[in-house]
């Protein structure tokens, strides 16, 4: 057999295999993305770097031009044994013998395209909603392009930005008839692993890959960009921001959880982690003192540009939206990216998140801009993060609750499952969930509600605990809460405490004493006082 025949057999065999969506390149010939680059060369480099499937997308070229470029691209992709799909144009795909097409919701119906292209052609469909995804499956699509994940300058007329939560909802709805799926919109090397983590409902229901335009086409070195993205996609399977490490056991028994807490408090005191606070002006002093008393090393810096350097330490970042200003958001985003990239934990306290349009938008932008290991807030704030009709809030306080215990437990559990992180909803009873375990915690004292910043300083305490106990972040958060709330109980029980003023100083002392007791191997401060209960959702 000569080489050409061997090559054709290999190429045909390749397309009988399941479609490999790991790294899906969509081309763009507009000056904003392609610049003065040579598309043919870029595609060749990208495939060499690891792109597994290519879609030729050009919304402006005339038919003749499309056929000419598609023919050249097809020669490249055939040589490299990856499929070439044509965006929208079934006629062009047919003319050049491409392996298939990618169709939008307003393009030719799948059945018609199938009739024209035949049963072996690859037909992909763009889906923005569960309904569109289900219709595509019914119509016989071979894969889905789901999005738009994040707003992107590459395509400004997208139907809707659905975020990682929207992608996860589509994947979940397709549970029974899994169609290979790839996400698109604003994906690049800095967020691809988070996208894969947050959309992966389970091993069975996760994305098969990601589709990118500018992250490769506009890259200085498309081969390097593709190879880096491929590596990140393939290694995201190890779950980059897990709530619990694979070798750790998710302890569910409350007595066993309580038993583990003093040791974690000890470890926290011994490790003295950095706690980087981007917090509001009202609580900076109080939060810094709480950090010192509990055993972390505080830095209060709202300048995002300091974060890349600070993120090199194995500490944690707190983003507390308490006094959000016009330039806060960009600083938060820079800092969050730095901590995400260093795989150090980030805690989000969406203070007053539902109170104004500016804060609601800030919550949305931050949720799209990075990964939060822990989101902590009162009921109003957690409802804002969850979204939907209940997301209203007056001021920064939660206001009277209208939800039952079961409803609150369900809210935190669903949000933790959706965001694939830890959710803490504070109140007279706290609700803590990692999506698998949901606890209520009834420690604390009403005096905590009479001093400013007690919730914010709890956020700082939690963040530094997560930094030192990454193997089970849920347990780390529980340890921080118990340290904090039992200290408050002990302070409030003292004879010298007559109100909020004397409470603050006694509270600082008790935070420090509990740390010292734990470092001396004592655990009775916790075992006799912790009031936690596991809730079934
Ligand atoms: N389709 P980038 S978003 C081609 O949502 C395309 O269906 C989208 O470009 C959709 O990777 C998009 O540069 C552009 O953000 C994606």
mmCIF file with all atom_site columns, C-alpha atoms and ligand atoms in Angstrom, residues 26-28 33 55 57 87 102 126-128 145-155 158-160 184-188 211-215, ligand 1:
data_model
loop_
_atom_site.group_PDB
_atom_site.id
_atom_site.type_symbol
_atom_site.label_atom_id
_atom_site.label_alt_id
_atom_site.label_comp_id
_atom_site.label_asym_id
_atom_site.label_entity_id
_atom_site.label_seq_id
_atom_site.pdbx_PDB_ins_code
_atom_site.Cartn_x
_atom_site.Cartn_y
_atom_site.Cartn_z
_atom_site.occupancy
_atom_site.B_iso_or_equiv
_atom_site.pdbx_formal_charge
_atom_site.auth_seq_id
_atom_site.auth_comp_id
_atom_site.auth_asym_id
_atom_site.auth_atom_id
_atom_site.pdbx_PDB_model_num
ATOM   1  C CA . UNK A 1 26  ? -13.628 28.029 15.782 1.00 0.00 ? 26  UNK A CA 1
ATOM   2  C CA . UNK A 1 27  ? -12.001 30.354 13.278 1.00 0.00 ? 27  UNK A CA 1
ATOM   3  C CA . UNK A 1 28  ? -12.626 34.060 12.833 1.00 0.00 ? 28  UNK A CA 1
ATOM   4  C CA . UNK A 1 33  ? -9.462  38.715 16.067 1.00 0.00 ? 33  UNK A CA 1
ATOM   5  C CA . UNK A 1 55  ? -14.874 24.828 12.558 1.00 0.00 ? 55  UNK A CA 1
ATOM   6  C CA . UNK A 1 57  ? -16.571 30.270 10.609 1.00 0.00 ? 57  UNK A CA 1
ATOM   7  C CA . UNK A 1 87  ? -20.289 27.108 10.131 1.00 0.00 ? 87  UNK A CA 1
ATOM   8  C CA . UNK A 1 102 ? -22.137 23.535 12.744 1.00 0.00 ? 102 UNK A CA 1
ATOM   9  C CA . UNK A 1 126 ? -25.636 25.718 19.139 1.00 0.00 ? 126 UNK A CA 1
ATOM   10 C CA . UNK A 1 127 ? -27.847 25.553 22.247 1.00 0.00 ? 127 UNK A CA 1
ATOM   11 C CA . UNK A 1 128 ? -28.448 28.287 24.786 1.00 0.00 ? 128 UNK A CA 1
ATOM   12 C CA . UNK A 1 145 ? -22.088 23.805 21.318 1.00 0.00 ? 145 UNK A CA 1
ATOM   13 C CA . UNK A 1 146 ? -23.450 25.268 24.568 1.00 0.00 ? 146 UNK A CA 1
ATOM   14 C CA . UNK A 1 147 ? -23.098 28.891 25.522 1.00 0.00 ? 147 UNK A CA 1
ATOM   15 C CA . UNK A 1 148 ? -22.575 31.691 25.733 1.00 0.00 ? 148 UNK A CA 1
ATOM   16 C CA . UNK A 1 149 ? -20.554 31.023 28.877 1.00 0.00 ? 149 UNK A CA 1
ATOM   17 C CA . UNK A 1 150 ? -19.051 34.488 29.361 1.00 0.00 ? 150 UNK A CA 1
ATOM   18 C CA . UNK A 1 151 ? -19.492 37.768 27.517 1.00 0.00 ? 151 UNK A CA 1
ATOM   19 C CA . UNK A 1 152 ? -16.937 37.968 24.715 1.00 0.00 ? 152 UNK A CA 1
ATOM   20 C CA . UNK A 1 153 ? -15.887 40.724 22.315 1.00 0.00 ? 153 UNK A CA 1
ATOM   21 C CA . UNK A 1 154 ? -15.520 38.057 19.606 1.00 0.00 ? 154 UNK A CA 1
ATOM   22 C CA . UNK A 1 155 ? -19.301 37.704 19.288 1.00 0.00 ? 155 UNK A CA 1
ATOM   23 C CA . UNK A 1 158 ? -24.955 36.301 21.462 1.00 0.00 ? 158 UNK A CA 1
ATOM   24 C CA . UNK A 1 159 ? -28.491 35.376 22.566 1.00 0.00 ? 159 UNK A CA 1
ATOM   25 C CA . UNK A 1 160 ? -27.705 35.160 26.259 1.00 0.00 ? 160 UNK A CA 1
ATOM   26 C CA . UNK A 1 184 ? -18.151 28.343 24.061 1.00 0.00 ? 184 UNK A CA 1
ATOM   27 C CA . UNK A 1 185 ? -17.796 32.033 24.863 1.00 0.00 ? 185 UNK A CA 1
ATOM   28 C CA . UNK A 1 186 ? -14.975 33.856 26.615 1.00 0.00 ? 186 UNK A CA 1
ATOM   29 C CA . UNK A 1 187 ? -13.018 30.717 27.443 1.00 0.00 ? 187 UNK A CA 1
ATOM   30 C CA . UNK A 1 188 ? -9.242  31.019 27.726 1.00 0.00 ? 188 UNK A CA 1
ATOM   31 C CA . UNK A 1 211 ? -14.488 25.728 22.027 1.00 0.00 ? 211 UNK A CA 1
ATOM   32 C CA . UNK A 1 212 ? -12.380 28.824 21.626 1.00 0.00 ? 212 UNK A CA 1
ATOM   33 C CA . UNK A 1 213 ? -11.863 31.503 19.031 1.00 0.00 ? 213 UNK A CA 1
ATOM   34 C CA . UNK A 1 214 ? -9.634  34.349 20.230 1.00 0.00 ? 214 UNK A CA 1
ATOM   35 C CA . UNK A 1 215 ? -7.651  32.305 22.773 1.00 0.00 ? 215 UNK A CA 1
HETATM 36 N N1 . LIG B 2 .   ? -20.373 31.393 19.368 1.00 0.00 ? 1   LIG B N1 1
HETATM 37 P P1 . LIG B 2 .   ? -14.092 33.554 22.100 1.00 0.00 ? 1   LIG B P1 1
HETATM 38 S S1 . LIG B 2 .   ? -19.746 32.704 21.424 1.00 0.00 ? 1   LIG B S1 1
HETATM 39 C C1 . LIG B 2 .   ? -18.521 31.780 17.799 1.00 0.00 ? 1   LIG B C1 1
HETATM 40 O O1 . LIG B 2 .   ? -22.402 31.606 22.264 1.00 0.00 ? 1   LIG B O1 1
HETATM 41 C C2 . LIG B 2 .   ? -19.165 31.965 19.090 1.00 0.00 ? 1   LIG B C2 1
HETATM 42 O O2 . LIG B 2 .   ? -22.758 30.511 20.457 1.00 0.00 ? 1   LIG B O2 1
HETATM 43 C C3 . LIG B 2 .   ? -20.809 31.698 20.588 1.00 0.00 ? 1   LIG B C3 1
HETATM 44 O O3 . LIG B 2 .   ? -15.218 33.513 20.995 1.00 0.00 ? 1   LIG B O3 1
HETATM 45 C C4 . LIG B 2 .   ? -22.090 31.254 21.138 1.00 0.00 ? 1   LIG B C4 1
HETATM 46 O O4 . LIG B 2 .   ? -13.602 32.184 22.302 1.00 0.00 ? 1   LIG B O4 1
HETATM 47 C C5 . LIG B 2 .   ? -18.674 32.712 20.142 1.00 0.00 ? 1   LIG B C5 1
HETATM 48 O O5 . LIG B 2 .   ? -13.029 34.447 21.486 1.00 0.00 ? 1   LIG B O5 1
HETATM 49 C C6 . LIG B 2 .   ? -17.388 33.435 20.166 1.00 0.00 ? 1   LIG B C6 1
HETATM 50 O O6 . LIG B 2 .   ? -14.681 34.189 23.303 1.00 0.00 ? 1   LIG B O6 1
HETATM 51 C C7 . LIG B 2 .   ? -16.405 32.848 21.141 1.00 0.00 ? 1   LIG B C7 1
#
